[in-house]
Amino acid sequence: MPSYLPQLIIPNCDHKLFEEIALANPNSFYRMNLIQGQLEIMPPQPVHNDTDQREVNIIIEIGNWCRANDNLVGHYGGSQGAYTLNTGDILGPEASVVLSARWNALSTNDRRQAYPPVAPNFIVELRSMSNSP
């Protein structure tokens, strides 16, 4: 059985270091979150075909719903996006939707940030066979 890299935890991290690591690795398949000053770097794990198919179908459905309800939706994204929560944590869900009232309350500058300071109204995280108990 192949071995996979474990999750890497870096304590005492801030937004600056988070962004430096993200910018230094633009083509990385690693997912990163900053939670309570602790950087979590999650290496790619094997994804079961069924999980991959479910993820694609969910993203398609979310995209279809957002386009059909574009008057309600301010922003939506996939696993390459992330948000800065009001706690200062940076989290990147697999899929997310921010309704227009919340998105439009942000300044133009905030909306253009790599990690906009807003909590999505809806997120999706899937558990695959490789990361389920």
Short mmCIF file of N, CA and C in Angstrom, two decimals:
data_model
loop_
_atom_site.label_atom_id
_atom_site.label_comp_id
_atom_site.label_asym_id
_atom_site.label_seq_id
_atom_site.Cartn_x
_atom_site.Cartn_y
_atom_site.Cartn_z
N MET A 1 0.85 -1.17 0.00
CA MET A 1 0.00 0.00 0.00
C MET A 1 0.89 1.24 0.00
N PRO A 2 0.62 2.22 -0.88
CA PRO A 2 1.47 3.40 -0.93
C PRO A 2 1.28 4.25 0.31
N SER A 3 2.34 4.95 0.69
CA SER A 3 2.23 5.86 1.83
C SER A 3 2.04 7.27 1.30
N TYR A 4 1.28 8.05 2.02
CA TYR A 4 0.98 9.42 1.62
C TYR A 4 1.52 10.35 2.69
N LEU A 5 1.81 11.57 2.27
CA LEU A 5 2.34 12.55 3.20
C LEU A 5 1.28 12.92 4.23
N PRO A 6 1.70 13.12 5.47
CA PRO A 6 0.73 13.52 6.49
C PRO A 6 0.45 15.02 6.37
N GLN A 7 -0.58 15.44 7.05
CA GLN A 7 -0.89 16.87 7.13
C GLN A 7 0.25 17.55 7.88
N LEU A 8 0.62 18.74 7.45
CA LEU A 8 1.70 19.50 8.07
C LEU A 8 1.09 20.66 8.84
N ILE A 9 1.51 20.84 10.08
CA ILE A 9 1.02 21.92 10.93
C ILE A 9 2.19 22.87 11.22
N ILE A 10 1.98 24.16 10.97
CA ILE A 10 2.99 25.18 11.28
C ILE A 10 2.37 26.14 12.29
N PRO A 11 2.87 26.14 13.54
CA PRO A 11 2.32 27.04 14.55
C PRO A 11 2.79 28.47 14.34
N ASN A 12 2.13 29.40 15.00
CA ASN A 12 2.51 30.82 14.99
C ASN A 12 2.60 31.39 13.59
N CYS A 13 1.62 31.10 12.78
CA CYS A 13 1.58 31.60 11.40
C CYS A 13 0.65 32.81 11.35
N ASP A 14 0.93 33.72 10.43
CA ASP A 14 0.05 34.86 10.23
C ASP A 14 -0.34 34.95 8.76
N HIS A 15 -1.17 35.94 8.43
CA HIS A 15 -1.64 36.09 7.05
C HIS A 15 -0.49 36.28 6.08
N LYS A 16 0.53 37.03 6.50
CA LYS A 16 1.66 37.31 5.61
C LYS A 16 2.37 36.01 5.22
N LEU A 17 2.67 35.17 6.19
CA LEU A 17 3.34 33.90 5.90
C LEU A 17 2.44 33.00 5.06
N PHE A 18 1.15 32.97 5.38
CA PHE A 18 0.19 32.18 4.61
C PHE A 18 0.25 32.59 3.14
N GLU A 19 0.18 33.90 2.87
CA GLU A 19 0.19 34.39 1.49
C GLU A 19 1.53 34.13 0.82
N GLU A 20 2.64 34.27 1.55
CA GLU A 20 3.96 34.00 0.98
C GLU A 20 4.07 32.54 0.53
N ILE A 21 3.58 31.62 1.35
CA ILE A 21 3.63 30.20 1.00
C ILE A 21 2.73 29.93 -0.20
N ALA A 22 1.54 30.51 -0.20
CA ALA A 22 0.61 30.32 -1.33
C ALA A 22 1.19 30.88 -2.62
N LEU A 23 1.79 32.07 -2.56
CA LEU A 23 2.36 32.68 -3.77
C LEU A 23 3.60 31.93 -4.26
N ALA A 24 4.36 31.35 -3.34
CA ALA A 24 5.57 30.61 -3.72
C ALA A 24 5.24 29.26 -4.35
N ASN A 25 4.00 28.81 -4.19
CA ASN A 25 3.59 27.50 -4.70
C ASN A 25 2.28 27.62 -5.49
N PRO A 26 2.28 28.40 -6.58
CA PRO A 26 1.01 28.66 -7.28
C PRO A 26 0.40 27.44 -7.95
N ASN A 27 1.18 26.47 -8.29
CA ASN A 27 0.66 25.28 -8.98
C ASN A 27 0.52 24.09 -8.05
N SER A 28 0.56 24.34 -6.77
CA SER A 28 0.50 23.27 -5.79
C SER A 28 -0.91 22.70 -5.69
N PHE A 29 -0.98 21.41 -5.45
CA PHE A 29 -2.26 20.76 -5.21
C PHE A 29 -2.54 20.66 -3.71
N TYR A 30 -1.68 21.26 -2.90
CA TYR A 30 -1.88 21.27 -1.46
C TYR A 30 -3.01 22.22 -1.12
N ARG A 31 -3.81 21.86 -0.14
CA ARG A 31 -4.84 22.76 0.39
C ARG A 31 -4.32 23.33 1.69
N MET A 32 -4.59 24.60 1.92
CA MET A 32 -4.11 25.24 3.14
C MET A 32 -5.26 25.96 3.84
N ASN A 33 -5.21 25.92 5.16
CA ASN A 33 -6.11 26.69 6.01
C ASN A 33 -5.28 27.33 7.10
N LEU A 34 -5.68 28.51 7.54
CA LEU A 34 -5.06 29.18 8.68
C LEU A 34 -6.12 29.25 9.77
N ILE A 35 -5.92 28.50 10.85
CA ILE A 35 -6.92 28.41 11.91
C ILE A 35 -6.25 28.72 13.24
N GLN A 36 -6.72 29.79 13.88
CA GLN A 36 -6.20 30.23 15.18
C GLN A 36 -4.68 30.33 15.16
N GLY A 37 -4.13 30.95 14.12
CA GLY A 37 -2.69 31.17 14.03
C GLY A 37 -1.88 29.93 13.69
N GLN A 38 -2.55 28.88 13.31
CA GLN A 38 -1.88 27.62 12.98
C GLN A 38 -2.14 27.29 11.52
N LEU A 39 -1.07 27.19 10.73
CA LEU A 39 -1.20 26.87 9.32
C LEU A 39 -1.31 25.36 9.15
N GLU A 40 -2.36 24.92 8.47
CA GLU A 40 -2.55 23.51 8.15
C GLU A 40 -2.31 23.35 6.66
N ILE A 41 -1.34 22.52 6.30
CA ILE A 41 -1.07 22.22 4.90
C ILE A 41 -1.45 20.76 4.68
N MET A 42 -2.43 20.57 3.82
CA MET A 42 -2.95 19.23 3.57
C MET A 42 -2.52 18.77 2.19
N PRO A 43 -1.62 17.79 2.14
CA PRO A 43 -1.17 17.30 0.84
C PRO A 43 -2.29 16.56 0.14
N PRO A 44 -2.17 16.44 -1.17
CA PRO A 44 -3.20 15.70 -1.90
C PRO A 44 -3.27 14.26 -1.42
N GLN A 45 -4.46 13.78 -1.29
CA GLN A 45 -4.69 12.40 -0.88
C GLN A 45 -5.37 11.68 -2.03
N PRO A 46 -5.27 10.38 -2.05
CA PRO A 46 -5.97 9.66 -3.11
C PRO A 46 -7.48 9.87 -2.97
N VAL A 47 -8.12 10.12 -4.06
CA VAL A 47 -9.56 10.35 -4.05
C VAL A 47 -10.23 9.18 -4.77
N HIS A 48 -11.17 8.59 -4.12
CA HIS A 48 -11.92 7.49 -4.70
C HIS A 48 -12.75 8.03 -5.87
N ASN A 49 -12.87 7.27 -6.92
CA ASN A 49 -13.61 7.71 -8.11
C ASN A 49 -15.02 8.17 -7.79
N ASP A 50 -15.70 7.47 -6.88
CA ASP A 50 -17.06 7.87 -6.52
C ASP A 50 -17.08 9.24 -5.87
N THR A 51 -16.11 9.51 -5.00
CA THR A 51 -16.03 10.81 -4.34
C THR A 51 -15.75 11.90 -5.35
N ASP A 52 -14.84 11.65 -6.28
CA ASP A 52 -14.52 12.62 -7.31
C ASP A 52 -15.75 12.94 -8.14
N GLN A 53 -16.50 11.93 -8.50
CA GLN A 53 -17.70 12.13 -9.30
C GLN A 53 -18.76 12.92 -8.51
N ARG A 54 -18.91 12.61 -7.22
CA ARG A 54 -19.86 13.36 -6.39
C ARG A 54 -19.46 14.82 -6.31
N GLU A 55 -18.15 15.09 -6.15
CA GLU A 55 -17.68 16.47 -6.05
C GLU A 55 -17.99 17.23 -7.34
N VAL A 56 -17.71 16.64 -8.48
CA VAL A 56 -17.99 17.29 -9.76
C VAL A 56 -19.49 17.57 -9.90
N ASN A 57 -20.32 16.60 -9.56
CA ASN A 57 -21.77 16.78 -9.67
C ASN A 57 -22.28 17.88 -8.75
N ILE A 58 -21.74 17.94 -7.54
CA ILE A 58 -22.15 18.99 -6.60
C ILE A 58 -21.75 20.36 -7.13
N ILE A 59 -20.53 20.48 -7.65
CA ILE A 59 -20.07 21.77 -8.18
C ILE A 59 -20.92 22.18 -9.38
N ILE A 60 -21.27 21.24 -10.24
CA ILE A 60 -22.14 21.55 -11.38
C ILE A 60 -23.49 22.06 -10.89
N GLU A 61 -24.08 21.37 -9.90
CA GLU A 61 -25.38 21.78 -9.38
C GLU A 61 -25.31 23.16 -8.74
N ILE A 62 -24.26 23.42 -7.97
CA ILE A 62 -24.11 24.74 -7.35
C ILE A 62 -23.96 25.81 -8.42
N GLY A 63 -23.14 25.55 -9.43
CA GLY A 63 -22.98 26.51 -10.52
C GLY A 63 -24.28 26.77 -11.25
N ASN A 64 -25.03 25.71 -11.53
CA ASN A 64 -26.33 25.86 -12.20
C ASN A 64 -27.29 26.69 -11.35
N TRP A 65 -27.34 26.39 -10.05
CA TRP A 65 -28.24 27.13 -9.16
C TRP A 65 -27.83 28.60 -9.10
N CYS A 66 -26.53 28.86 -9.01
CA CYS A 66 -26.05 30.24 -8.93
C CYS A 66 -26.37 31.01 -10.21
N ARG A 67 -26.19 30.40 -11.36
CA ARG A 67 -26.52 31.09 -12.62
C ARG A 67 -28.03 31.32 -12.74
N ALA A 68 -28.84 30.38 -12.28
CA ALA A 68 -30.29 30.53 -12.34
C ALA A 68 -30.80 31.56 -11.33
N ASN A 69 -30.01 31.84 -10.31
CA ASN A 69 -30.41 32.78 -9.25
C ASN A 69 -29.38 33.89 -9.13
N ASP A 70 -28.90 34.39 -10.25
CA ASP A 70 -27.80 35.36 -10.20
C ASP A 70 -28.16 36.65 -9.48
N ASN A 71 -29.46 36.94 -9.33
CA ASN A 71 -29.86 38.12 -8.56
C ASN A 71 -29.65 37.91 -7.06
N LEU A 72 -29.55 36.66 -6.62
CA LEU A 72 -29.32 36.35 -5.20
C LEU A 72 -27.85 36.16 -4.86
N VAL A 73 -27.06 35.78 -5.85
CA VAL A 73 -25.69 35.34 -5.61
C VAL A 73 -24.70 36.46 -5.91
N GLY A 74 -23.79 36.69 -4.95
CA GLY A 74 -22.74 37.67 -5.17
C GLY A 74 -21.47 37.03 -5.67
N HIS A 75 -21.15 35.85 -5.13
CA HIS A 75 -19.90 35.18 -5.49
C HIS A 75 -20.04 33.69 -5.20
N TYR A 76 -19.43 32.88 -6.05
CA TYR A 76 -19.35 31.45 -5.77
C TYR A 76 -18.03 30.93 -6.29
N GLY A 77 -17.54 29.86 -5.66
CA GLY A 77 -16.24 29.36 -6.06
C GLY A 77 -16.03 27.91 -5.69
N GLY A 78 -14.87 27.41 -6.12
CA GLY A 78 -14.50 26.02 -5.88
C GLY A 78 -13.33 25.91 -4.93
N SER A 79 -12.63 24.80 -5.00
CA SER A 79 -11.61 24.47 -4.01
C SER A 79 -10.34 25.31 -4.09
N GLN A 80 -10.18 26.11 -5.13
CA GLN A 80 -8.99 26.95 -5.23
C GLN A 80 -9.17 28.29 -4.53
N GLY A 81 -10.38 28.59 -4.09
CA GLY A 81 -10.65 29.86 -3.41
C GLY A 81 -10.62 29.70 -1.90
N ALA A 82 -10.49 30.82 -1.21
CA ALA A 82 -10.49 30.81 0.26
C ALA A 82 -11.03 32.14 0.75
N TYR A 83 -11.43 32.17 2.01
CA TYR A 83 -12.02 33.36 2.62
C TYR A 83 -11.37 33.63 3.96
N THR A 84 -11.28 34.92 4.32
CA THR A 84 -10.82 35.31 5.65
C THR A 84 -12.06 35.52 6.51
N LEU A 85 -12.20 34.72 7.55
CA LEU A 85 -13.35 34.83 8.44
C LEU A 85 -13.11 35.96 9.44
N ASN A 86 -14.16 36.37 10.17
CA ASN A 86 -14.01 37.48 11.11
C ASN A 86 -13.10 37.14 12.28
N THR A 87 -12.75 35.88 12.46
CA THR A 87 -11.80 35.47 13.49
C THR A 87 -10.35 35.65 13.02
N GLY A 88 -10.18 35.93 11.71
CA GLY A 88 -8.84 36.01 11.12
C GLY A 88 -8.41 34.70 10.48
N ASP A 89 -9.18 33.64 10.70
CA ASP A 89 -8.86 32.36 10.08
C ASP A 89 -9.08 32.44 8.57
N ILE A 90 -8.29 31.70 7.82
CA ILE A 90 -8.46 31.60 6.37
C ILE A 90 -8.85 30.17 6.05
N LEU A 91 -10.02 30.00 5.45
CA LEU A 91 -10.51 28.66 5.14
C LEU A 91 -10.89 28.58 3.67
N GLY A 92 -10.58 27.43 3.07
CA GLY A 92 -10.90 27.20 1.67
C GLY A 92 -11.74 25.95 1.50
N PRO A 93 -13.07 26.10 1.40
CA PRO A 93 -13.93 24.93 1.19
C PRO A 93 -13.86 24.42 -0.24
N GLU A 94 -14.40 23.24 -0.46
CA GLU A 94 -14.39 22.67 -1.81
C GLU A 94 -15.35 23.40 -2.74
N ALA A 95 -16.42 23.93 -2.21
CA ALA A 95 -17.36 24.76 -2.97
C ALA A 95 -18.01 25.72 -2.00
N SER A 96 -18.36 26.92 -2.50
CA SER A 96 -18.93 27.92 -1.61
C SER A 96 -19.82 28.89 -2.38
N VAL A 97 -20.76 29.48 -1.64
CA VAL A 97 -21.64 30.51 -2.19
C VAL A 97 -21.74 31.63 -1.17
N VAL A 98 -21.55 32.87 -1.65
CA VAL A 98 -21.78 34.06 -0.83
C VAL A 98 -22.94 34.80 -1.49
N LEU A 99 -24.02 34.99 -0.75
CA LEU A 99 -25.18 35.68 -1.31
C LEU A 99 -24.85 37.15 -1.55
N SER A 100 -25.59 37.77 -2.46
CA SER A 100 -25.26 39.12 -2.92
C SER A 100 -25.29 40.15 -1.80
N ALA A 101 -26.21 40.05 -0.85
CA ALA A 101 -26.26 41.04 0.24
C ALA A 101 -24.95 41.05 1.02
N ARG A 102 -24.42 39.89 1.30
CA ARG A 102 -23.17 39.79 2.05
C ARG A 102 -21.98 40.21 1.18
N TRP A 103 -21.95 39.76 -0.07
CA TRP A 103 -20.84 40.09 -0.98
C TRP A 103 -20.81 41.58 -1.30
N ASN A 104 -21.99 42.16 -1.58
CA ASN A 104 -22.06 43.57 -1.95
C ASN A 104 -21.79 44.50 -0.78
N ALA A 105 -21.85 43.99 0.45
CA ALA A 105 -21.51 44.80 1.62
C ALA A 105 -20.00 45.03 1.72
N LEU A 106 -19.22 44.23 0.99
CA LEU A 106 -17.76 44.40 0.99
C LEU A 106 -17.38 45.57 0.10
N SER A 107 -16.29 46.21 0.44
CA SER A 107 -15.76 47.26 -0.44
C SER A 107 -15.19 46.61 -1.70
N THR A 108 -15.01 47.41 -2.72
CA THR A 108 -14.41 46.90 -3.96
C THR A 108 -13.04 46.31 -3.67
N ASN A 109 -12.27 46.99 -2.81
CA ASN A 109 -10.94 46.50 -2.45
C ASN A 109 -11.02 45.14 -1.75
N ASP A 110 -11.98 44.99 -0.83
CA ASP A 110 -12.14 43.71 -0.12
C ASP A 110 -12.51 42.59 -1.09
N ARG A 111 -13.38 42.88 -2.06
CA ARG A 111 -13.79 41.86 -3.03
C ARG A 111 -12.64 41.41 -3.92
N ARG A 112 -11.65 42.28 -4.11
CA ARG A 112 -10.51 41.95 -4.97
C ARG A 112 -9.39 41.21 -4.24
N GLN A 113 -9.49 41.11 -2.92
CA GLN A 113 -8.44 40.43 -2.16
C GLN A 113 -8.39 38.94 -2.52
N ALA A 114 -7.20 38.37 -2.38
CA ALA A 114 -7.04 36.94 -2.64
C ALA A 114 -7.94 36.11 -1.73
N TYR A 115 -8.09 36.56 -0.48
CA TYR A 115 -8.92 35.86 0.50
C TYR A 115 -9.91 36.88 1.07
N PRO A 116 -11.02 37.13 0.38
CA PRO A 116 -11.95 38.17 0.80
C PRO A 116 -12.42 37.96 2.24
N PRO A 117 -12.58 39.06 2.98
CA PRO A 117 -13.00 38.97 4.38
C PRO A 117 -14.52 38.79 4.51
N VAL A 118 -14.97 37.57 4.25
CA VAL A 118 -16.40 37.27 4.32
C VAL A 118 -16.58 35.78 4.59
N ALA A 119 -17.61 35.47 5.35
CA ALA A 119 -17.95 34.06 5.58
C ALA A 119 -19.01 33.66 4.57
N PRO A 120 -18.76 32.61 3.79
CA PRO A 120 -19.77 32.17 2.82
C PRO A 120 -21.08 31.78 3.52
N ASN A 121 -22.18 31.97 2.82
CA ASN A 121 -23.48 31.54 3.33
C ASN A 121 -23.64 30.04 3.25
N PHE A 122 -22.92 29.42 2.30
CA PHE A 122 -23.07 27.99 2.06
C PHE A 122 -21.72 27.43 1.63
N ILE A 123 -21.31 26.32 2.23
CA ILE A 123 -20.07 25.65 1.83
C ILE A 123 -20.33 24.15 1.69
N VAL A 124 -19.45 23.50 0.92
CA VAL A 124 -19.49 22.05 0.78
C VAL A 124 -18.10 21.52 1.04
N GLU A 125 -18.01 20.51 1.87
CA GLU A 125 -16.79 19.73 2.09
C GLU A 125 -17.18 18.27 1.96
N LEU A 126 -16.48 17.54 1.13
CA LEU A 126 -16.75 16.12 0.96
C LEU A 126 -15.70 15.29 1.68
N ARG A 127 -16.13 14.20 2.23
CA ARG A 127 -15.20 13.24 2.82
C ARG A 127 -15.09 12.07 1.87
N SER A 128 -13.87 11.78 1.48
CA SER A 128 -13.66 10.63 0.61
C SER A 128 -13.35 9.41 1.47
N MET A 129 -13.23 8.28 0.83
CA MET A 129 -12.91 7.05 1.56
C MET A 129 -11.55 7.17 2.23
N SER A 130 -10.65 7.99 1.66
CA SER A 130 -9.30 8.11 2.23
C SER A 130 -9.25 9.01 3.45
N ASN A 131 -10.26 9.87 3.68
CA ASN A 131 -10.22 10.72 4.86
C ASN A 131 -11.44 10.53 5.75
N SER A 132 -12.07 9.39 5.65
CA SER A 132 -13.19 9.04 6.53
C SER A 132 -12.70 8.08 7.60
N PRO A 133 -13.30 8.19 8.78
CA PRO A 133 -12.88 7.29 9.87
C PRO A 133 -13.24 5.84 9.58
#
